[in-house]
Short mmCIF file of C-alpha atoms in Angstrom, two decimals:
data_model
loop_
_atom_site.label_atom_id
_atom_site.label_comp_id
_atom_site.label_asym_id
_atom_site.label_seq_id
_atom_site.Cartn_x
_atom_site.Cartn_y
_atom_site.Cartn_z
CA UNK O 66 -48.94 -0.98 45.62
CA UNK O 67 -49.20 -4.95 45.93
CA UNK O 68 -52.42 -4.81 48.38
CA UNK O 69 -54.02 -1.95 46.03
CA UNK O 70 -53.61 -4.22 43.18
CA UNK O 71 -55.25 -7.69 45.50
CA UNK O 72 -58.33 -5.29 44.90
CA UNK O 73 -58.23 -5.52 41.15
CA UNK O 74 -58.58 -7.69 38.41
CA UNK O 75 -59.53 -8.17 34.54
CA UNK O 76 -61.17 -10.46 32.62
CA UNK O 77 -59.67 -11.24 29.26
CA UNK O 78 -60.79 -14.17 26.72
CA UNK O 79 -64.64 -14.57 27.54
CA UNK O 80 -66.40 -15.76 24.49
CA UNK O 81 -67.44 -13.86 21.87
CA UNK O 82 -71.17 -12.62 20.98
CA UNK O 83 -72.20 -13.77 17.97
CA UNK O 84 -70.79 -12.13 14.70
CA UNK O 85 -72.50 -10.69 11.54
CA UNK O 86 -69.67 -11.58 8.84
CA UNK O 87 -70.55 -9.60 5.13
CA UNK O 88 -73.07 -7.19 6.72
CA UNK O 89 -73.51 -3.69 5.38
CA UNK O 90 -71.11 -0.99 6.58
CA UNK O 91 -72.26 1.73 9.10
CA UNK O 92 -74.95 -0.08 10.44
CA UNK O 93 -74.34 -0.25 14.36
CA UNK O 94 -75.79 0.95 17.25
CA UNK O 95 -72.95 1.70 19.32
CA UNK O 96 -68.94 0.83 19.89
CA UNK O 97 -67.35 -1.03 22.20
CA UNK O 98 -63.65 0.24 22.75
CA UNK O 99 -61.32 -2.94 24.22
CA UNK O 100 -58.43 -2.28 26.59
CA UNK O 101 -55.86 -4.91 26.35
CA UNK O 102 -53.22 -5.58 29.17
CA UNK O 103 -50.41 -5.78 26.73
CA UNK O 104 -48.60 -8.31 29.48
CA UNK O 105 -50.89 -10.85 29.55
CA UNK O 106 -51.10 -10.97 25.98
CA UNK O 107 -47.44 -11.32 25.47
CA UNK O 108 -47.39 -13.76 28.49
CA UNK O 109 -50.00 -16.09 27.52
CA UNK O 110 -48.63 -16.40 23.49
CA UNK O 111 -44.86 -16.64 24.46
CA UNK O 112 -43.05 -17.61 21.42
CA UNK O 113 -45.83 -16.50 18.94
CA UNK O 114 -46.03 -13.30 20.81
CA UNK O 115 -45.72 -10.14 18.24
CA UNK O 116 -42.47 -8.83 18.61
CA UNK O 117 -43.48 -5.51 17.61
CA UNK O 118 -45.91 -5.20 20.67
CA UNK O 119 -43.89 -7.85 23.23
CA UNK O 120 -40.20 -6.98 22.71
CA UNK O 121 -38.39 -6.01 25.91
CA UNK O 122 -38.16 -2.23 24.49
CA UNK O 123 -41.86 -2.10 24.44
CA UNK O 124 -42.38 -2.15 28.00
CA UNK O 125 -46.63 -1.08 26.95
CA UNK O 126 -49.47 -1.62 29.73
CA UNK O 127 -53.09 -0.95 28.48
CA UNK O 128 -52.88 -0.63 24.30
CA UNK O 129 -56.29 -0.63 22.55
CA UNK O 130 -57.27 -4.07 21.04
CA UNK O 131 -59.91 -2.63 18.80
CA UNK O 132 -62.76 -0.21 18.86
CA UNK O 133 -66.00 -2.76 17.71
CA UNK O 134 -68.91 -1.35 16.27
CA UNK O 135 -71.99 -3.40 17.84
CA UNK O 136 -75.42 -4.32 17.57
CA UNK O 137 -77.51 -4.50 20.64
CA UNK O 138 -76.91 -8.25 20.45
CA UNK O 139 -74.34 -9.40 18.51
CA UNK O 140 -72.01 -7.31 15.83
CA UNK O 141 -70.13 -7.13 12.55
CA UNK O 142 -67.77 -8.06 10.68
CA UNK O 143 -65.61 -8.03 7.36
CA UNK O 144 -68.74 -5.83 6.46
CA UNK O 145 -68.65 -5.59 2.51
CA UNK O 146 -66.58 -2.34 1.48
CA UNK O 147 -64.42 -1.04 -1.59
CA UNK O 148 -62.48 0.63 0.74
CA UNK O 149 -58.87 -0.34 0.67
CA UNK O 150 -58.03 -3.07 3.18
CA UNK O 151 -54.46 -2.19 3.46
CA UNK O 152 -53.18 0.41 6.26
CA UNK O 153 -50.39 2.27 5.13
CA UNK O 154 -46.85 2.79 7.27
CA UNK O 155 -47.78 6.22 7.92
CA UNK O 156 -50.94 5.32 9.10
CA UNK O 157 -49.53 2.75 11.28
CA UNK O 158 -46.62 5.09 12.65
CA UNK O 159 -49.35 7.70 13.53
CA UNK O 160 -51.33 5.52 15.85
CA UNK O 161 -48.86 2.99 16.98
CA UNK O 162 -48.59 5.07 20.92
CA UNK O 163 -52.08 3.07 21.28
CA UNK O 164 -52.07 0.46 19.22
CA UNK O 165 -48.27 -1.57 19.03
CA UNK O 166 -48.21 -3.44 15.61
CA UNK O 167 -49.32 -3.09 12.34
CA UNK O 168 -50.42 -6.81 12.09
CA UNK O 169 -53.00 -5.62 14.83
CA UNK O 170 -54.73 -2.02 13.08
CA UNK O 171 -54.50 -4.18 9.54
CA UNK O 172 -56.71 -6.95 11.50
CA UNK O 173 -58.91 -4.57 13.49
CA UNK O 174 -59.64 -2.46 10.14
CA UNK O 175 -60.48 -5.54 8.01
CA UNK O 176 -62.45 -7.04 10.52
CA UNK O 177 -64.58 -3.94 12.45
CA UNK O 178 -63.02 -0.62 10.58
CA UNK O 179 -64.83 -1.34 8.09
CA UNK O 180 -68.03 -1.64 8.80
CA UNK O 181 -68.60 1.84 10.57
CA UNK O 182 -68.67 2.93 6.87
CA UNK O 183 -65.88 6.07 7.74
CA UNK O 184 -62.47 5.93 5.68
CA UNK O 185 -59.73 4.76 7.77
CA UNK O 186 -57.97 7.86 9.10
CA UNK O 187 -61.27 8.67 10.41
CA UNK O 188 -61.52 5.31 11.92
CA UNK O 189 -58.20 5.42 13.63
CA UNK O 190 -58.88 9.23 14.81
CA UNK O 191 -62.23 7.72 16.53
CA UNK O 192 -60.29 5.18 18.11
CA UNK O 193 -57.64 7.79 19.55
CA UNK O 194 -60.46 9.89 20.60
CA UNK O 195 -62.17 6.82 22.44
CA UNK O 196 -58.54 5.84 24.19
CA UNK O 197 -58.52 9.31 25.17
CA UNK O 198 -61.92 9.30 26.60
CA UNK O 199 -60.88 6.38 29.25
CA UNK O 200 -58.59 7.13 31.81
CA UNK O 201 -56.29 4.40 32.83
CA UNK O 202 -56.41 4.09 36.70
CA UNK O 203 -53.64 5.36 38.40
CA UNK O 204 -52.42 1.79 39.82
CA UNK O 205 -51.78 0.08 36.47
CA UNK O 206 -49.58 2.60 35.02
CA UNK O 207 -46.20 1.48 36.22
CA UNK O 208 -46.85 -1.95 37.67
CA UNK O 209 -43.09 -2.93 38.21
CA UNK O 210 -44.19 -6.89 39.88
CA UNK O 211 -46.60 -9.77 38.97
CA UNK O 212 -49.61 -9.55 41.19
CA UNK O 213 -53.19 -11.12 41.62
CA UNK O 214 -56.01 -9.16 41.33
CA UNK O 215 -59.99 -9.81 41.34
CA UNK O 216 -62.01 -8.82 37.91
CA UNK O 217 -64.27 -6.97 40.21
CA UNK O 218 -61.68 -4.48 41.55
CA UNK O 219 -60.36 -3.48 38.47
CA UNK O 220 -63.70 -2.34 37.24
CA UNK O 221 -64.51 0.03 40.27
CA UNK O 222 -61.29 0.77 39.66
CA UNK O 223 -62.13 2.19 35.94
CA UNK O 224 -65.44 3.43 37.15
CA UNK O 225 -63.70 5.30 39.82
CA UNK O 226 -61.41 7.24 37.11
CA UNK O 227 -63.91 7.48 34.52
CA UNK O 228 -67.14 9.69 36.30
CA UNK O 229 -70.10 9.02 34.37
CA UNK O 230 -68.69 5.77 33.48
CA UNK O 231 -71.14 2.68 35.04
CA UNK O 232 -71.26 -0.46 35.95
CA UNK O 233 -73.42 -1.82 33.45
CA UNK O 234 -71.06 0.01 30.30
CA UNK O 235 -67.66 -2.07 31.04
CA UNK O 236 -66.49 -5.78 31.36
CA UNK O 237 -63.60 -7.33 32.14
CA UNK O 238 -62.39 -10.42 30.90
CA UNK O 239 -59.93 -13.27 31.70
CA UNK O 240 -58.50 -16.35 30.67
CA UNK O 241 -57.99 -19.12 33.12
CA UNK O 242 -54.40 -17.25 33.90
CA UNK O 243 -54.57 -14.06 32.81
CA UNK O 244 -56.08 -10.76 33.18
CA UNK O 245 -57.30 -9.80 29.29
CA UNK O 246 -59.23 -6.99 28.76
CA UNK O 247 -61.32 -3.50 29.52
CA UNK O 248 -64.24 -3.44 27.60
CA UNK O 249 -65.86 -0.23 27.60
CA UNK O 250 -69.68 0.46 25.95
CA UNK O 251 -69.22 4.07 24.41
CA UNK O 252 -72.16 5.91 21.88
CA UNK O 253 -70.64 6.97 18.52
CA UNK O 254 -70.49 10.48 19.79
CA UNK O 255 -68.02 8.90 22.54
CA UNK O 256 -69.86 9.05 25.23
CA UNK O 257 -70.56 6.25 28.03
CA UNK O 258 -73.41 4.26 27.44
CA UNK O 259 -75.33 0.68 29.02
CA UNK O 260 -74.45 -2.50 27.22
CA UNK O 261 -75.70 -5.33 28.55
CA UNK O 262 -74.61 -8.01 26.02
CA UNK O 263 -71.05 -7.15 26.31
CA UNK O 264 -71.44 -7.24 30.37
CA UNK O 265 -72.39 -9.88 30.90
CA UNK O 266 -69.41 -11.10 29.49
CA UNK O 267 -67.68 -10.05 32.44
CA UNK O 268 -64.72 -12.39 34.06
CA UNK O 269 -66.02 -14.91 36.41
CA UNK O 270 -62.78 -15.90 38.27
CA UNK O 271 -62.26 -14.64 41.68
CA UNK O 272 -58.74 -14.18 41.14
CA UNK O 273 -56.39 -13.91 38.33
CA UNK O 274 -52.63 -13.03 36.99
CA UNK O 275 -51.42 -9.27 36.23
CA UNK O 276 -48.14 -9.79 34.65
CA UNK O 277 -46.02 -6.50 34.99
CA UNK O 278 -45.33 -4.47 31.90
CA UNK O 279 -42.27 -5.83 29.62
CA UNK O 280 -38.80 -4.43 30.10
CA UNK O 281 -39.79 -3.43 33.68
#
């Protein structure tokens, strides 16, 4: 399982493309659904770590960091809205298999929820049906040991359980440590699509960190 996993890699904090802040809701051309490896987060924050997502019970590998509506070039963000900004606990119990903590859905739905112009439960059923869309490659399901894999081989990884899925409709990021994230370029009928803003935001390090999940 080691040498499978010298293959892969992610890419995690590469910077951002530039953000529309106040823009009008449901304007976007397509999403961008982000895959987070749950153990580098909790690795690289230690102590300020959520506890919800990086207690030792929570043992999670990929959990959705957001689904992102997008422009072409660039996207928004705390779009102007009268919808409520608050997600309610039943809300968050519902969803909280892909997404760990409410302090993450409140930020994501403040931040990009909101400006696909749909009410929240339909924003958080999009964001299920997205997760569901992705298939999580086989080798980073129960990764039990701390390994080092390339960015590159974790994205023919992705493309080789996702068909349809290209190499010009995913990134993956890293910090200097860490793998980060799976980005993945979907349509808003959830359907793999070309994004080449968000890749090429891809990781440039030839070699980074895969933390195994917590608890294991």
């Amino acid at each position: 399982r080691a040498a499978a996993f010298a293959c892969l890699i992610l890419s995690g904090a590469a910077p951002a493309l530039a953000g529309e802040r106040g823009a009008p809701t449901g304007v976007f051309d397509f999403y961008v659904l982000s895959l987070s490896w749950s153990p580098s987060y909790c690795a690289a924050e230690g102590a300020d770590a959520n506890r919800q997502q990086c207690g030792r019970e929570r043992p999670y590998a990929f959990v959705v960091h957001g689904l992102w509506p997008q422009y072409e070039d660039g996207y928004p963000e705390y779009c102007r809205s009268k919808r409520p900004q608050r997600v309610p606990n039943a809300l968050v119990d519902r969803y909280r298999d892909i997404m760990p903590s409410a302090g993450l859905m409140g930020h994501q739905w403040r931040k990009h929820g909101m400006c696909t112009g749909v009410a929240q439960e339909d924003y958080f059923a999009l964001t299920r049906k997205a997760r569901e869309r992705v298939e999580t490659p086989p080798a980073f399901r129960n990764l039990e040991k701390p390994v080092m894999v390339s960015p590159e081989a974790v994205e023919e990884a992705f493309l080789a359980a996702n068909p349809g899925l290209e190499k010009d409709a995913i990134a993956v990021t890293c910090d200097r440590r860490y793998l980060r994230e799976v980005r993945i370029c979907m349509t808003k009928d959830m359907e793999f699509r070309a994004c080449e803003a968000v890749d090429r935001k891809d990781c440039r390090s030839k070699r980074v960190l895969l933390p195994p999940a917590r608890g294991r």
